[in-house]
PDB file of C-alpha atoms in Angstrom:
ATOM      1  CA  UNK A 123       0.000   0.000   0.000  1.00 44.00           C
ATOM      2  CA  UNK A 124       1.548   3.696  -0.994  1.00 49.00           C
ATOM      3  CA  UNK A 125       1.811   5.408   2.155  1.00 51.00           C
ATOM      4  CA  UNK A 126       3.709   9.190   2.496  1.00 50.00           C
ATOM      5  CA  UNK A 127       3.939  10.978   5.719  1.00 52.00           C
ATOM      6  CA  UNK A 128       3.071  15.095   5.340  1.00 52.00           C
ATOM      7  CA  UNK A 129       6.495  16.337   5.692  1.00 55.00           C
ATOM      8  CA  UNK A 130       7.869  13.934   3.044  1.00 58.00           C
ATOM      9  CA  UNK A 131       5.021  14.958   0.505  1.00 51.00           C
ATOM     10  CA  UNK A 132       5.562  18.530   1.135  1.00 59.00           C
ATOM     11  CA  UNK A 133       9.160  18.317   0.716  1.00 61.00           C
ATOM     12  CA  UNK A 134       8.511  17.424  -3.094  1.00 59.00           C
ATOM     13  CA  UNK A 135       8.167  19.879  -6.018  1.00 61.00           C
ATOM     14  CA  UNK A 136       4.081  20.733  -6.866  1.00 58.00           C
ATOM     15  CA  UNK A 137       3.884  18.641  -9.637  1.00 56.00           C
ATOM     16  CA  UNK A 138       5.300  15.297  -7.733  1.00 57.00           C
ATOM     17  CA  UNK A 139       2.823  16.349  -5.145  1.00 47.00           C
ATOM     18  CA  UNK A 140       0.032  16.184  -7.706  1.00 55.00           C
ATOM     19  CA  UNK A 141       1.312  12.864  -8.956  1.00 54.00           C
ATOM     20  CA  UNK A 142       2.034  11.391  -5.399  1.00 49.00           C
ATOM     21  CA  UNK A 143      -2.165  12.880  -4.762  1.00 49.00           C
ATOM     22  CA  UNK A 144      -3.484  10.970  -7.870  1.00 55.00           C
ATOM     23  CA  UNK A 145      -1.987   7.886  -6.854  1.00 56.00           C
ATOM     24  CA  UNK A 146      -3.306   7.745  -3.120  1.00 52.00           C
ATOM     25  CA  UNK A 147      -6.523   8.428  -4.559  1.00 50.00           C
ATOM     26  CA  UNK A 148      -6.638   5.623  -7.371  1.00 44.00           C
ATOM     27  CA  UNK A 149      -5.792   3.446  -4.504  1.00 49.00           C
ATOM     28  CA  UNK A 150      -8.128   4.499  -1.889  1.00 47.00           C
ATOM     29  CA  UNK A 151     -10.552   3.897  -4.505  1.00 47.00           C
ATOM     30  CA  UNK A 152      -9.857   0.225  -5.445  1.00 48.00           C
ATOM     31  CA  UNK A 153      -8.981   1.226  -9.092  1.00 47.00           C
ATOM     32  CA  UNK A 154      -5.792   0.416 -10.917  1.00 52.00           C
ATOM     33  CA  UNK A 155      -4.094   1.870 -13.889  1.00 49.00           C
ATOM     34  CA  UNK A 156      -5.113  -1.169 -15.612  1.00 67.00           C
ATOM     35  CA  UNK A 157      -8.657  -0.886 -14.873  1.00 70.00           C
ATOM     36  CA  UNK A 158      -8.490   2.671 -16.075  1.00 78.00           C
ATOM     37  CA  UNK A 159      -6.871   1.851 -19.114  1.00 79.00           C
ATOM     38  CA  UNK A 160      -9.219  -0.986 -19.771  1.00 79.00           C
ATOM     39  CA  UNK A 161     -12.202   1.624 -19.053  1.00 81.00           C
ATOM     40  CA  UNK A 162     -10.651   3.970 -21.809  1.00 84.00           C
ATOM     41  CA  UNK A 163     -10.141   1.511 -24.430  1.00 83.00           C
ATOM     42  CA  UNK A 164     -13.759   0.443 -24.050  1.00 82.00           C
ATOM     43  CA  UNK A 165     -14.898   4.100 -24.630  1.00 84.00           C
ATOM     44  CA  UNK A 166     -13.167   4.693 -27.590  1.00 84.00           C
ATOM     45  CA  UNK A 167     -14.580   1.389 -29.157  1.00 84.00           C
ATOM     46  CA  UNK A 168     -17.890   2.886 -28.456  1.00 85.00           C
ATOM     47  CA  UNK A 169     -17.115   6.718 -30.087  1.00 87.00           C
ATOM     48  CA  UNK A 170     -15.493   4.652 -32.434  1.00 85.00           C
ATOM     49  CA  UNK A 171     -18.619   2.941 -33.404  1.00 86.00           C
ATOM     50  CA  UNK A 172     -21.055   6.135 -32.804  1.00 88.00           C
ATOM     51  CA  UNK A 173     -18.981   8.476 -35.113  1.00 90.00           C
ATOM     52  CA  UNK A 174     -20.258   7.342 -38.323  1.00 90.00           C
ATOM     53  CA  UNK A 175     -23.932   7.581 -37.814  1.00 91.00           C
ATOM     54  CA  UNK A 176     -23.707  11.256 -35.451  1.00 90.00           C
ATOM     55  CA  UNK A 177     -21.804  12.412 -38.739  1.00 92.00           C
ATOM     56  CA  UNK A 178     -23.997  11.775 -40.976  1.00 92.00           C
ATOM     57  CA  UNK A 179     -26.979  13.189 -38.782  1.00 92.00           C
ATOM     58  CA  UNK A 180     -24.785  16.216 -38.720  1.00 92.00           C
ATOM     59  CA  UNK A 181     -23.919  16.422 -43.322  1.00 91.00           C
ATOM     60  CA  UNK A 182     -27.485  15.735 -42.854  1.00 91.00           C
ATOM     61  CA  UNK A 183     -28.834  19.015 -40.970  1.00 92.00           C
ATOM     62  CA  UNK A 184     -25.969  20.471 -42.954  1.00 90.00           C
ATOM     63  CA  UNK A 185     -27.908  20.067 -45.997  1.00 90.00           C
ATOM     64  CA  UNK A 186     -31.499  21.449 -44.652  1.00 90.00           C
ATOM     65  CA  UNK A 187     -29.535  24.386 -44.130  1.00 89.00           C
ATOM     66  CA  UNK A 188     -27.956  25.179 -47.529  1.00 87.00           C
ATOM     67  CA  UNK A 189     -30.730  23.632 -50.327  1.00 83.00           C
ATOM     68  CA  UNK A 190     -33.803  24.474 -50.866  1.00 85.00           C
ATOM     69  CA  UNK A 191     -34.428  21.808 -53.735  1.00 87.00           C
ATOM     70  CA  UNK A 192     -37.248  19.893 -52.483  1.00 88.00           C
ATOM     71  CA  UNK A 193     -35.278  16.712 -53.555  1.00 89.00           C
ATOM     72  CA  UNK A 194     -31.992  17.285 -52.099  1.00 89.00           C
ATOM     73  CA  UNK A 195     -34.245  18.575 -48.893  1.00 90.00           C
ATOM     74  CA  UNK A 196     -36.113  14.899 -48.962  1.00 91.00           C
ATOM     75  CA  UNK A 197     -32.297  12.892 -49.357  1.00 90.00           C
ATOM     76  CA  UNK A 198     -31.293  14.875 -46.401  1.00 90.00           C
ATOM     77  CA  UNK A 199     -34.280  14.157 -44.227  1.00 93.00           C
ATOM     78  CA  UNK A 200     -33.907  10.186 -45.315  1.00 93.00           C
ATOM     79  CA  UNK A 201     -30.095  10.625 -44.358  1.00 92.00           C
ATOM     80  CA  UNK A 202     -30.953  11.785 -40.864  1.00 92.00           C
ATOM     81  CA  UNK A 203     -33.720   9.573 -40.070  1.00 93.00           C
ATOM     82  CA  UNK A 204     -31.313   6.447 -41.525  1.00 92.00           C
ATOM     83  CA  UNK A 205     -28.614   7.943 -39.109  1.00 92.00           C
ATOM     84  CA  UNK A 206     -30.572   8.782 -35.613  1.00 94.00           C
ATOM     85  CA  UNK A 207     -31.756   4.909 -36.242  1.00 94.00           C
ATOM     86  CA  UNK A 208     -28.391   3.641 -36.416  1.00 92.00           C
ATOM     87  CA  UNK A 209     -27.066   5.879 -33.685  1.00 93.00           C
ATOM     88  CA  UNK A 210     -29.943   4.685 -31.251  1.00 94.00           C
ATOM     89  CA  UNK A 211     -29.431   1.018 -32.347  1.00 94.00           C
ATOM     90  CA  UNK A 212     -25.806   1.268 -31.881  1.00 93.00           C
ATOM     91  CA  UNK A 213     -26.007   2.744 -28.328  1.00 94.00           C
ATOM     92  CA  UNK A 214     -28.720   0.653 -26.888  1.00 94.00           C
ATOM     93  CA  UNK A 215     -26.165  -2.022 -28.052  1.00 94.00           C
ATOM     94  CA  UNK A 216     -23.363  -0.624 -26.187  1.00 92.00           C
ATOM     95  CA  UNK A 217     -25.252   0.075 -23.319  1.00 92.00           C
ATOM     96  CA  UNK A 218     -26.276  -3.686 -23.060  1.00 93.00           C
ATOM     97  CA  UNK A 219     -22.659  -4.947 -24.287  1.00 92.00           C
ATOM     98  CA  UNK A 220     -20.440  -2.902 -22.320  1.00 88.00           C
ATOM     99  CA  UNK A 221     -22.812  -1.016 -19.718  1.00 83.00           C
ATOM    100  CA  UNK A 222     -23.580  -1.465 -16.093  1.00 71.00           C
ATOM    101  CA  UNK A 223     -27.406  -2.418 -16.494  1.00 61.00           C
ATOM    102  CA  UNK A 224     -28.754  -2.511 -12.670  1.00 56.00           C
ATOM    103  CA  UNK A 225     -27.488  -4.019  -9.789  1.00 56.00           C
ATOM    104  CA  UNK A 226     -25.103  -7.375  -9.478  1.00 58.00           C
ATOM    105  CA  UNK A 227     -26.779 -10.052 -10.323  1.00 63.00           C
ATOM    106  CA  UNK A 228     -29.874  -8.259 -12.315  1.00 82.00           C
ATOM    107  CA  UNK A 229     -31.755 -10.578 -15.315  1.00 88.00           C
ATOM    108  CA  UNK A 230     -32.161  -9.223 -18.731  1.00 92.00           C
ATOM    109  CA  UNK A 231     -35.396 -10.993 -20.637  1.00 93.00           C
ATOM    110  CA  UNK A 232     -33.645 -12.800 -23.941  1.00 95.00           C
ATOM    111  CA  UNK A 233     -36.592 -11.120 -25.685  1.00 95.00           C
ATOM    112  CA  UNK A 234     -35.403  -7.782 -25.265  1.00 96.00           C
ATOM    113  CA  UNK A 235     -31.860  -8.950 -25.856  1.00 96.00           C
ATOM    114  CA  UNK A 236     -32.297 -10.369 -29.468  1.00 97.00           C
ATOM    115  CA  UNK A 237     -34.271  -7.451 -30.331  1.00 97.00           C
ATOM    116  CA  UNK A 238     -31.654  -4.913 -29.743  1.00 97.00           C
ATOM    117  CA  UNK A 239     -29.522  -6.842 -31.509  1.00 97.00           C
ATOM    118  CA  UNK A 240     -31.250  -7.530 -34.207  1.00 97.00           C
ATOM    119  CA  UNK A 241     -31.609  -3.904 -34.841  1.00 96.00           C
ATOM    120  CA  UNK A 242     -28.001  -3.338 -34.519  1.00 96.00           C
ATOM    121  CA  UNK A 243     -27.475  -6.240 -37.089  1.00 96.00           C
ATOM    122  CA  UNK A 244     -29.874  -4.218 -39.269  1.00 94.00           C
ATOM    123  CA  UNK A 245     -28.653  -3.356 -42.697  1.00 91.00           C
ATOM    124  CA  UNK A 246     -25.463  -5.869 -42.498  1.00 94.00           C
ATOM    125  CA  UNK A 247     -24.417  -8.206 -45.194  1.00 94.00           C
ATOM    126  CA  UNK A 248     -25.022 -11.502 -43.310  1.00 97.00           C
ATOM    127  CA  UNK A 249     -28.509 -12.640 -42.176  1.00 97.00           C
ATOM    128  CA  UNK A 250     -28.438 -12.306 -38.244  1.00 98.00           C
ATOM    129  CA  UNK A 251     -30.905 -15.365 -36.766  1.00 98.00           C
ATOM    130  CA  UNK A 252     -31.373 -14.795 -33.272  1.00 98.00           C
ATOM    131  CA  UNK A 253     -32.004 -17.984 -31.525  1.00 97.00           C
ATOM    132  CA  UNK A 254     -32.825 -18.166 -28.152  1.00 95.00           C
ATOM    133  CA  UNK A 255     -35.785 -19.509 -25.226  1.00 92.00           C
ATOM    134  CA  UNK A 256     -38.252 -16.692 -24.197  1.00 91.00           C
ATOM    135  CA  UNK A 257     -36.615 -16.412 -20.614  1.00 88.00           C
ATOM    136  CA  UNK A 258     -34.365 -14.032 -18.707  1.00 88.00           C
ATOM    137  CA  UNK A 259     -30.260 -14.710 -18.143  1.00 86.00           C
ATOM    138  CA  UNK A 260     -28.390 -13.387 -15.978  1.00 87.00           C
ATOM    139  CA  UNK A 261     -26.736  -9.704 -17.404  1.00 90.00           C
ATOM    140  CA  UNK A 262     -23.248 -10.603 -17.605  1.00 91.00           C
ATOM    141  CA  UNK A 263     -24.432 -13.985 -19.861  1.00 92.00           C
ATOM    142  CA  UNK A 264     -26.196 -11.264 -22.298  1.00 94.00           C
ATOM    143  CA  UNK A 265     -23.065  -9.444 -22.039  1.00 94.00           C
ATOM    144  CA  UNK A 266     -20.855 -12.143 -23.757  1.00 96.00           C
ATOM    145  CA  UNK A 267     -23.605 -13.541 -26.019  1.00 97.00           C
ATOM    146  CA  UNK A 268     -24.031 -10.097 -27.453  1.00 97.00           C
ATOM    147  CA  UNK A 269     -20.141  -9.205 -27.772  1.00 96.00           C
ATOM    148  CA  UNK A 270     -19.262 -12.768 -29.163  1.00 98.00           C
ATOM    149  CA  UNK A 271     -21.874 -12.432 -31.655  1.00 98.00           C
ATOM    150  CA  UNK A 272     -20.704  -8.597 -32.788  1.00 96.00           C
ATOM    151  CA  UNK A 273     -17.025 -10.767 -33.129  1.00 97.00           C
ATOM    152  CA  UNK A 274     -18.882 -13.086 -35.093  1.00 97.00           C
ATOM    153  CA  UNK A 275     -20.107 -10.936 -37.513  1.00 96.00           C
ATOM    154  CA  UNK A 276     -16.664  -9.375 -38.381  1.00 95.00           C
ATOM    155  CA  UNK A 277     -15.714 -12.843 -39.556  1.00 97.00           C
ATOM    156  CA  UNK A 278     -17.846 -12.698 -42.172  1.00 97.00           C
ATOM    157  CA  UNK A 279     -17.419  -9.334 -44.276  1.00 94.00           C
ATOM    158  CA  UNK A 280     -18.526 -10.481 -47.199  1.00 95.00           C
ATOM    159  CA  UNK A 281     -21.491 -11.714 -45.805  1.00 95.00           C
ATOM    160  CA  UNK A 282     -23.651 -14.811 -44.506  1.00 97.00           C
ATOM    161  CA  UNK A 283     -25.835 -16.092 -42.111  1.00 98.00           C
ATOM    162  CA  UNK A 284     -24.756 -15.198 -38.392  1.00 98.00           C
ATOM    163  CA  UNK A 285     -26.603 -16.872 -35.856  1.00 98.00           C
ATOM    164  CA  UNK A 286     -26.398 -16.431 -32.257  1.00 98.00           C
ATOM    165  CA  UNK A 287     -28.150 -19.877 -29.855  1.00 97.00           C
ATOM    166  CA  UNK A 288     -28.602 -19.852 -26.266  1.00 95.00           C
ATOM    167  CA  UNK A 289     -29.307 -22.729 -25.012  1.00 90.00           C
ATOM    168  CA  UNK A 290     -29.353 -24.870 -21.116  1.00 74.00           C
ATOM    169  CA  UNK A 291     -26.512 -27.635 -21.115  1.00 64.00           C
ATOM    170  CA  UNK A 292     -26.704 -29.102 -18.045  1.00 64.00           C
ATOM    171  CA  UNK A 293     -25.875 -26.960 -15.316  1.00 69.00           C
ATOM    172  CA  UNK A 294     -24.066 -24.883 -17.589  1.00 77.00           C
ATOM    173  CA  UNK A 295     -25.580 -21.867 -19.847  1.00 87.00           C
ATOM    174  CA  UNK A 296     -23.986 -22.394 -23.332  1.00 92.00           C
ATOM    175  CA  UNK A 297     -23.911 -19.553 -25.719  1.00 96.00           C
ATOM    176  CA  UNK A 298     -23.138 -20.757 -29.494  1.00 97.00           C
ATOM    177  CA  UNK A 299     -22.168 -17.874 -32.323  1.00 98.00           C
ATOM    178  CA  UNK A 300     -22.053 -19.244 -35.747  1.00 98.00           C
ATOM    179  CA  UNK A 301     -20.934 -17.111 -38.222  1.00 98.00           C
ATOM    180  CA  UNK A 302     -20.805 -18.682 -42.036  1.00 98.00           C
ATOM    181  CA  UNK A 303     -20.308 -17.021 -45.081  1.00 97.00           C
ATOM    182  CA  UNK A 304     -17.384 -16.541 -47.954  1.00 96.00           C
ATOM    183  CA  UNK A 305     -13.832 -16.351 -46.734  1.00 93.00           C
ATOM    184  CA  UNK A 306     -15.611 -16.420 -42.755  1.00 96.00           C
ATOM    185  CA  UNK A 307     -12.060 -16.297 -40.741  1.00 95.00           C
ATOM    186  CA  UNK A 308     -11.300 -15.508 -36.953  1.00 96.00           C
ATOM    187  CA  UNK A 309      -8.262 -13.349 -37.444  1.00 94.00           C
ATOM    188  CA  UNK A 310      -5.084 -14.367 -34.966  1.00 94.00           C
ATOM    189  CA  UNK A 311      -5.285 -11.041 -32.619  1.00 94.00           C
ATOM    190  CA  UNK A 312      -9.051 -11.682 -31.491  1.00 95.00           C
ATOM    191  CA  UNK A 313      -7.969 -15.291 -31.399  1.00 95.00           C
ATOM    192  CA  UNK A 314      -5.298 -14.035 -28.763  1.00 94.00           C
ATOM    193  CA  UNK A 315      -7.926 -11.427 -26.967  1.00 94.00           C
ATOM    194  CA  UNK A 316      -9.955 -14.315 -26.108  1.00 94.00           C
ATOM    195  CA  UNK A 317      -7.228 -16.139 -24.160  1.00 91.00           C
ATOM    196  CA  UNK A 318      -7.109 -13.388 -22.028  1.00 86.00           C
ATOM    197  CA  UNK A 319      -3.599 -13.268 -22.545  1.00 81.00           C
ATOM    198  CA  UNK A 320      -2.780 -10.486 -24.013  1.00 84.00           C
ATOM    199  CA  UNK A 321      -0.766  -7.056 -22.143  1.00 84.00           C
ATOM    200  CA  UNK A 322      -2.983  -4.098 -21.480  1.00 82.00           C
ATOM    201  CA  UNK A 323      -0.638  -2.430 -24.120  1.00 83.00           C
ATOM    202  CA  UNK A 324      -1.049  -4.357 -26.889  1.00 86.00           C
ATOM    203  CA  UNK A 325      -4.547  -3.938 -26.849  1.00 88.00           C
ATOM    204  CA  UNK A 326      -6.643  -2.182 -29.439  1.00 87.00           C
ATOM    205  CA  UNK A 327     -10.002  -0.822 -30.404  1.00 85.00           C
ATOM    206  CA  UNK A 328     -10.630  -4.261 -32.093  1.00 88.00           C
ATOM    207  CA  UNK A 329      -9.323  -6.884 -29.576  1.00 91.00           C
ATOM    208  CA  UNK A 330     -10.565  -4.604 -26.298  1.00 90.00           C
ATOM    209  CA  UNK A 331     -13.911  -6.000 -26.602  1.00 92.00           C
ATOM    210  CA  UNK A 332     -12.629  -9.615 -26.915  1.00 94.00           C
ATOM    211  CA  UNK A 333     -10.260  -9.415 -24.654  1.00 93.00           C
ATOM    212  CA  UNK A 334     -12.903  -8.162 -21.326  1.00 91.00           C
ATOM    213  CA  UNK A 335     -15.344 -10.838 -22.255  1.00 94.00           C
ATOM    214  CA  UNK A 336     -12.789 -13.335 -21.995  1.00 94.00           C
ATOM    215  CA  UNK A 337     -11.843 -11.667 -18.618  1.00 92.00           C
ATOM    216  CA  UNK A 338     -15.530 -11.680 -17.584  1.00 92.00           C
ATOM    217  CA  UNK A 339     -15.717 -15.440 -18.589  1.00 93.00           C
ATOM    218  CA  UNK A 340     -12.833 -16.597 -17.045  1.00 91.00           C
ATOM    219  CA  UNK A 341     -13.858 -14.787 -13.750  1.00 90.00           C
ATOM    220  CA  UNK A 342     -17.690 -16.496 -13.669  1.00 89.00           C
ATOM    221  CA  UNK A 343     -15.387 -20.011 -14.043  1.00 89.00           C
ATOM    222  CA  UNK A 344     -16.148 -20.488 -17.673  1.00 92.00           C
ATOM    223  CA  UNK A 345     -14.282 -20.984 -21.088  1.00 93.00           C
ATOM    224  CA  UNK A 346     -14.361 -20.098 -24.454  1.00 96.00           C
ATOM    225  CA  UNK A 347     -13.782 -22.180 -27.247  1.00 96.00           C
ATOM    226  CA  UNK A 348     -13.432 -21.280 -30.912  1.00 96.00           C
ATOM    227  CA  UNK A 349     -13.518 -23.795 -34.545  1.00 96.00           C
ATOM    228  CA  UNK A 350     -12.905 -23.233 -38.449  1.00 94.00           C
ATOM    229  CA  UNK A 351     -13.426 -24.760 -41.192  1.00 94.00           C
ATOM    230  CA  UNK A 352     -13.958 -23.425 -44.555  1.00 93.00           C
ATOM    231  CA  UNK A 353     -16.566 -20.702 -44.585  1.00 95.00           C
ATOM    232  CA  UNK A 354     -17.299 -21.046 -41.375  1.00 97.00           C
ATOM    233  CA  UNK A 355     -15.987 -19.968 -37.659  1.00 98.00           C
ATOM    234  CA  UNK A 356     -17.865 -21.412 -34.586  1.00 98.00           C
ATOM    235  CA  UNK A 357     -17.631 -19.740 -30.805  1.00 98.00           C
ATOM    236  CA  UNK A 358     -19.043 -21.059 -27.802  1.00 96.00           C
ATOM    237  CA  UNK A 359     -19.120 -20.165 -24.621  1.00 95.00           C
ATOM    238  CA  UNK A 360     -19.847 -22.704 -21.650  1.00 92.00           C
ATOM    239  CA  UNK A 361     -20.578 -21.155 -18.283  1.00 89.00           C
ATOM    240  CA  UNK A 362     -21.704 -22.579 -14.982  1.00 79.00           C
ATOM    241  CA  UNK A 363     -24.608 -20.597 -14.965  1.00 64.00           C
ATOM    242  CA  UNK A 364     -28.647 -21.684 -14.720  1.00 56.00           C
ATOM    243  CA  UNK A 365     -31.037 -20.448 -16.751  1.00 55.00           C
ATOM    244  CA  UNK A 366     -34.171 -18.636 -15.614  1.00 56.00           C
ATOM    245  CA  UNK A 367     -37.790 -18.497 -16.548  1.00 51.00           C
ATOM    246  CA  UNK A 368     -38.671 -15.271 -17.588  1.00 52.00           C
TER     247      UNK A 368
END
């Protein structure tokens, strides 16, 4: 534990001080550099993901602005409402993915889950096939179906069929992402996120994701398991969870 009598922390320059400060309170706190890190990451994947839609609602009010051709008017009001869609889909996604979501231990109703994601899915290349029983699971399970099925669908860019199961297996909650289309591959440095086993600092916007669900796995006692074959990656994740009736 950092400790620093008075005298000792006065004797230092301001700017040590102010470091010396920072540090006593990240501990006091319970929160590491790591965790912070982590934290920051995670926030730029979600700007990351929000920027594209929030600019386009922006060229879009742009436009109202400067035309008055009722056609270029009508593009610009289709552009908006295509855009505050996408925005909302993509942050009621996040929010479920990455966000707190009530207390420890709170239920989200699968329902509600594949809905929101199908609406993020909206407009992809692959066909997204939600399937799942109409009960609740436990948060942190939607949590890593969710973000192993958003991994799933970046192995198929040239689209497919991307289907997410949920499903009891014996005492254990199994969550299945299929993801099958041309040239479907599970590149090496997602591979490596979800070992876990990768430093803080070789993280990126793509693997951050990856890499806290296999943290969040690993912690609730579970593994994650990953297949290819041509056209095809599997992911499943088995986790010694029950499922609930909604």
């Amino acid at each position: 534990m950092l400790c620093m009598p008075n005298n000792t922390l006065q004797a230092l320059p301001e700017p040590a001080q102010l470091r010396v400060l920072r540090a006593l309170a990240i501990q006091e706190n319970s929160v590491t550099m790591p965790d912070l890190d982590l934290a920051a990451l995670l926030v730029s994947r979600v700007c990351h993901d929000l920027i594209s839609p929030v600019g386009a609602i922006s060229n879009g009010m742009e436009i109202l602005e400067d035309e008055q051709d009722p056609e270029m008017r009508k593009h610009a009001l289709a552009l908006i409402d295509h855009s505050v869609k996408q925005a909302r889909s993509r942050l009621l996604f996040a929010r479920l993915a990455f966000g707190a979501m009530g207390s420890a231990g709170a239920e989200i109703a699968l329902r509600e889950a594949g809905q929101i994601a199908r609406e993020f899915f909206h407009g992809a290349k692959f066909k997204f096939v939600w399937d799942a029983p109409d009960i609740a699971l436990e948060k942190e399970l939607v949590k890593i179906a969710l973000n192993l099925a958003q991994i799933g669908g970046d192995c198929v860019p040239r689209g497919g069929v991307l289907t997410c199961k949920i499903s009891p297996a014996g005492a254990n909650a199994e969550i299945c992402i299929t993801a099958e289309g041309p040239r479907a591959n599970l590149p090496q440095d997602i591979i490596s996120a979800l070992s876990a086993g990768m430093a803080i600092g070789d993280l990126t916007g793509r693997t951050i994701a990856p890499h806290v669900i296999a943290l969040l796995v690993k912690s609730m006692r579970g593994r994650i398991t990953h297949a290819t074959a041509p056209e095809r990656v599997v992911l499943t994740a088995a986790l010694p969870q029950k499922l609930r009736s909604a």
